Each structure stands twice: as structure tokens, then as C-alpha cells.
mmCIF file of C-alpha atoms in Angstrom:
data_model
loop_
_atom_site.group_PDB
_atom_site.id
_atom_site.type_symbol
_atom_site.label_atom_id
_atom_site.label_comp_id
_atom_site.label_asym_id
_atom_site.label_seq_id
_atom_site.Cartn_x
_atom_site.Cartn_y
_atom_site.Cartn_z
ATOM 1 C CA MET A 995 123.548 66.971 176.494
ATOM 2 C CA LEU A 996 126.616 69.177 176.377
ATOM 3 C CA ASN A 997 129.764 67.139 176.934
ATOM 4 C CA VAL A 998 132.674 69.567 177.308
ATOM 5 C CA ALA A 999 135.915 69.190 179.234
ATOM 6 C CA LEU A 1000 138.082 72.016 180.555
ATOM 7 C CA VAL A 1001 141.721 71.221 179.849
ATOM 8 C CA ARG A 1002 144.790 72.989 181.270
ATOM 9 C CA LEU A 1003 147.493 73.605 178.692
ATOM 10 C CA ARG A 1004 151.089 73.302 179.815
ATOM 11 C CA SER A 1005 153.960 75.239 178.373
ATOM 12 C CA SER A 1006 157.693 74.680 178.606
ATOM 13 C CA ALA A 1007 158.287 78.423 178.310
ATOM 14 C CA GLN A 1008 158.602 80.892 181.179
ATOM 15 C CA PRO A 1009 156.075 80.345 183.979
ATOM 16 C CA ARG A 1010 152.884 82.257 183.352
ATOM 17 C CA PRO A 1011 149.225 81.817 184.153
ATOM 18 C CA ALA A 1012 147.713 78.594 182.878
ATOM 19 C CA ARG A 1013 145.661 78.710 179.711
ATOM 20 C CA TYR A 1014 142.471 76.742 179.367
ATOM 21 C CA VAL A 1015 140.619 75.506 176.310
ATOM 22 C CA PHE A 1016 137.422 73.572 175.869
ATOM 23 C CA GLU A 1017 137.632 70.166 174.292
ATOM 24 C CA SER A 1018 134.410 68.746 173.026
ATOM 25 C CA SER A 1019 133.732 65.136 172.131
ATOM 26 C CA GLU A 1020 130.009 65.642 171.639
ATOM 27 C CA VAL A 1021 127.986 68.824 171.497
ATOM 28 C CA ARG A 1022 124.224 68.598 171.655
ATOM 29 C CA ALA A 1023 122.200 71.532 172.897
ATOM 30 C CA ASP A 1024 118.902 71.159 174.727
ATOM 31 C CA ALA A 1025 117.820 74.531 173.319
ATOM 32 C CA ASP A 1026 117.129 75.490 169.741
ATOM 33 C CA LYS A 1027 117.164 79.285 170.079
ATOM 34 C CA LEU A 1028 119.503 81.848 171.598
ATOM 35 C CA VAL A 1029 118.473 85.430 172.322
ATOM 36 C CA ILE A 1030 121.437 87.775 172.716
ATOM 37 C CA VAL A 1031 120.690 91.135 174.297
ATOM 38 C CA LEU A 1032 123.260 93.861 173.702
ATOM 39 C CA TRP A 1033 123.029 96.422 176.463
ATOM 40 C CA SER A 1034 126.453 97.689 177.601
ATOM 41 C CA ALA A 1035 128.528 96.929 174.486
ATOM 42 C CA GLY A 1036 127.681 100.170 172.705
ATOM 43 C CA PRO A 1037 129.713 102.588 170.590
ATOM 44 C CA GLU A 1038 131.260 104.149 173.685
ATOM 45 C CA HIS A 1039 132.987 100.758 174.337
ATOM 46 C CA PRO A 1040 133.699 99.170 170.916
ATOM 47 C CA ALA A 1041 136.125 96.598 172.359
ATOM 48 C CA LEU A 1042 133.213 95.017 174.250
ATOM 49 C CA ALA A 1043 131.190 94.615 171.075
ATOM 50 C CA ALA A 1044 133.114 91.680 169.597
ATOM 51 C CA ALA A 1045 132.013 89.095 172.186
ATOM 52 C CA PRO A 1046 128.262 89.042 171.467
ATOM 53 C CA PHE A 1047 128.923 88.546 167.763
ATOM 54 C CA VAL A 1048 131.425 85.755 168.421
ATOM 55 C CA TYR A 1049 128.868 83.961 170.597
ATOM 56 C CA ALA A 1050 126.189 84.446 167.942
ATOM 57 C CA LEU A 1051 128.470 82.892 165.318
ATOM 58 C CA ALA A 1052 129.310 79.979 167.634
ATOM 59 C CA ALA A 1053 125.616 79.305 168.217
ATOM 60 C CA ARG A 1054 124.919 79.385 164.470
ATOM 61 C CA ALA A 1055 127.769 76.901 163.956
ATOM 62 C CA LEU A 1056 125.833 74.620 166.323
ATOM 63 C CA GLU A 1057 122.704 75.216 164.198
ATOM 64 C CA VAL A 1058 120.945 77.222 166.894
ATOM 65 C CA ASP A 1059 118.611 80.037 165.780
ATOM 66 C CA VAL A 1060 119.906 83.394 167.026
ATOM 67 C CA ASP A 1061 118.201 86.741 167.563
ATOM 68 C CA MET A 1062 120.266 89.752 168.624
ATOM 69 C CA HIS A 1063 118.407 92.596 170.342
ATOM 70 C CA PHE A 1064 120.116 95.989 170.472
ATOM 71 C CA THR A 1065 118.995 97.988 173.519
ATOM 72 C CA SER A 1066 120.150 101.202 175.194
ATOM 73 C CA SER A 1067 123.056 102.871 173.350
ATOM 74 C CA THR A 1068 123.905 99.640 171.464
ATOM 75 C CA VAL A 1069 121.055 100.470 169.089
ATOM 76 C CA ARG A 1070 123.422 103.012 167.527
ATOM 77 C CA TRP A 1071 125.373 100.091 165.979
ATOM 78 C CA LEU A 1072 122.378 99.769 163.657
ATOM 79 C CA LEU A 1073 122.698 103.326 162.324
ATOM 80 C CA PRO A 1074 124.476 103.879 158.985
ATOM 81 C CA GLY A 1075 128.236 104.408 159.373
ATOM 82 C CA VAL A 1076 128.496 103.878 163.123
ATOM 83 C CA ALA A 1077 129.514 100.194 163.136
ATOM 84 C CA ASP A 1078 131.895 100.565 160.190
ATOM 85 C CA ALA A 1079 133.826 103.294 162.012
ATOM 86 C CA ALA A 1080 134.413 101.257 165.198
ATOM 87 C CA HIS A 1081 137.205 98.712 165.471
ATOM 88 C CA THR A 1082 136.930 95.970 168.084
ATOM 89 C CA ASP A 1083 140.664 95.392 168.501
ATOM 90 C CA ALA A 1084 143.809 97.477 168.979
ATOM 91 C CA GLU A 1085 145.262 96.307 165.647
ATOM 92 C CA ARG A 1086 142.136 97.648 163.899
ATOM 93 C CA THR A 1087 141.618 94.422 161.964
ATOM 94 C CA LYS A 1088 137.852 94.136 162.327
ATOM 95 C CA THR A 1089 134.986 96.568 162.757
ATOM 96 C CA VAL A 1090 131.622 96.085 164.365
ATOM 97 C CA GLY A 1091 130.233 96.482 160.841
ATOM 98 C CA ASP A 1092 132.297 93.478 159.724
ATOM 99 C CA PHE A 1093 130.783 91.447 162.561
ATOM 100 C CA ILE A 1094 127.262 92.600 161.686
ATOM 101 C CA ARG A 1095 127.670 91.463 158.075
ATOM 102 C CA GLU A 1096 129.220 88.171 159.222
ATOM 103 C CA VAL A 1097 126.374 87.272 161.590
ATOM 104 C CA LYS A 1098 123.779 88.261 158.985
ATOM 105 C CA ALA A 1099 125.436 85.948 156.458
ATOM 106 C CA ALA A 1100 125.225 83.195 159.097
ATOM 107 C CA GLY A 1101 121.468 83.745 159.505
ATOM 108 C CA VAL A 1102 121.288 85.801 162.703
ATOM 109 C CA ARG A 1103 118.337 88.182 163.049
ATOM 110 C CA LEU A 1104 119.029 91.732 164.331
ATOM 111 C CA PHE A 1105 116.407 93.837 166.108
ATOM 112 C CA ALA A 1106 116.408 97.431 167.345
ATOM 113 C CA CYS A 1107 114.605 98.266 170.577
ATOM 114 C CA GLY A 1108 111.943 100.898 169.956
ATOM 115 C CA MET A 1109 112.501 102.609 173.291
ATOM 116 C CA ALA A 1110 116.256 102.728 172.661
ATOM 117 C CA MET A 1111 115.622 104.168 169.201
ATOM 118 C CA HIS A 1112 113.529 106.927 170.770
ATOM 119 C CA GLU A 1113 116.279 107.718 173.285
ATOM 120 C CA HIS A 1114 119.463 107.256 171.208
ATOM 121 C CA ALA A 1115 118.525 107.427 167.528
ATOM 122 C CA ARG A 1116 115.280 109.320 167.146
ATOM 123 C CA ASN A 1117 114.051 109.628 163.536
ATOM 124 C CA GLN A 1118 117.152 107.976 162.085
ATOM 125 C CA MET A 1119 117.210 105.240 159.467
ATOM 126 C CA LEU A 1120 118.527 101.770 160.288
ATOM 127 C CA ILE A 1121 121.050 99.774 158.272
ATOM 128 C CA GLU A 1122 119.668 97.221 155.833
ATOM 129 C CA GLU A 1123 120.948 94.322 157.951
ATOM 130 C CA CYS A 1124 118.461 95.196 160.705
ATOM 131 C CA ASP A 1125 115.369 92.975 160.640
ATOM 132 C CA GLY A 1126 113.113 95.490 162.381
ATOM 133 C CA HIS A 1127 112.031 96.653 165.805
ATOM 134 C CA ALA A 1128 111.364 94.489 168.849
ATOM 135 C CA GLY A 1129 110.823 95.793 172.343
ATOM 136 C CA ALA A 1130 111.112 94.452 175.865
ATOM 137 C CA ALA A 1131 107.892 92.431 175.654
ATOM 138 C CA THR A 1132 109.246 90.559 172.631
ATOM 139 C CA VAL A 1133 112.519 89.748 174.390
ATOM 140 C CA VAL A 1134 110.749 88.586 177.562
ATOM 141 C CA SER A 1135 108.284 86.500 175.561
ATOM 142 C CA GLU A 1136 111.066 84.800 173.591
ATOM 143 C CA THR A 1137 113.212 84.107 176.648
ATOM 144 C CA MET A 1138 110.302 82.506 178.497
ATOM 145 C CA ARG A 1139 110.038 79.726 175.927
ATOM 146 C CA GLY A 1140 111.360 76.410 177.202
ATOM 147 C CA ARG A 1141 113.913 75.778 174.465
ATOM 148 C CA THR A 1142 115.333 79.321 174.364
ATOM 149 C CA ARG A 1143 118.419 80.558 176.172
ATOM 150 C CA THR A 1144 119.450 84.176 176.782
ATOM 151 C CA MET A 1145 122.793 85.964 176.963
ATOM 152 C CA ILE A 1146 123.217 89.622 177.904
ATOM 153 C CA PHE A 1147 126.224 91.730 176.959
#
């Protein structure tokens, strides 16, 4: 059972919107797998790409198996050079390529959608971090399992 409390932080500085953090006394998931589908966080919007990787790393920290499925234009992150050229923040401190290598080191599996490859990356090679191709039927099959959860970005 997930036991998390939402806590409002107070500040003695100038009035501004409240900040919230999660405090956890016990974290126990009732699922053992997370499927993350990247759909709208493609190269045309690199700032959106950080979140799915952060959630994947958080799940791995909780010892949850994680598969990331790259659909639509997000499949281009799996092409050589694309992810390393895209920064996720204004200060240009981290690229999507950095996140890809980080999640791979944590044990996350990365899959390219075959249909998306046909539409956005026809006849192109994938980066070595990619674990292969998996289409819609694979994603639906995995998400229908009782102990699997799904997130879509």
C-alpha cells in the first residue's frame, strides 16, 4: 500500500504560491511493472521529454520493472544523434541522450514502435540502447496484466 502525505511548505519570504512535497513513511507498490508510453514528448518539444525519464528512474528506485515505448514522433529519440542534440532545460545541463543512458544503466527497457518507425524514421538505424521493436499489441497486452501500470507522456 502506498502511504504518502502531501505537505504544504511555508516560507517566511515574500508571499508566493505554496509549494508542496511528498513525504513518504512507507512505500509499497501493488504493481511490479510500469509501462511508459512516450507519445507527445518528441524532438519538436524537448522540454517535455525529461518527465518520462524521471518517472522511469523513480520507478526503478522502487524496484519496479520499467518498459518505455516510443511512439509517434518520439521514436526519433532512438535515432543516432537526435537525443544527444536536444537539451531538456533552458540551462542546457542535460540532454535527452543523457536521460536515455541513465535509464538504461538503471535497467529500463526501450522499445521503438514499428508503425512509428515506418512513419518517422523509415530505414534508419536505432541507437544501441534500444532493446528492439514493440507495437501497439505489445503495449496493450502488457498494460492488461493485473500487476502492470501505465503512464503516457
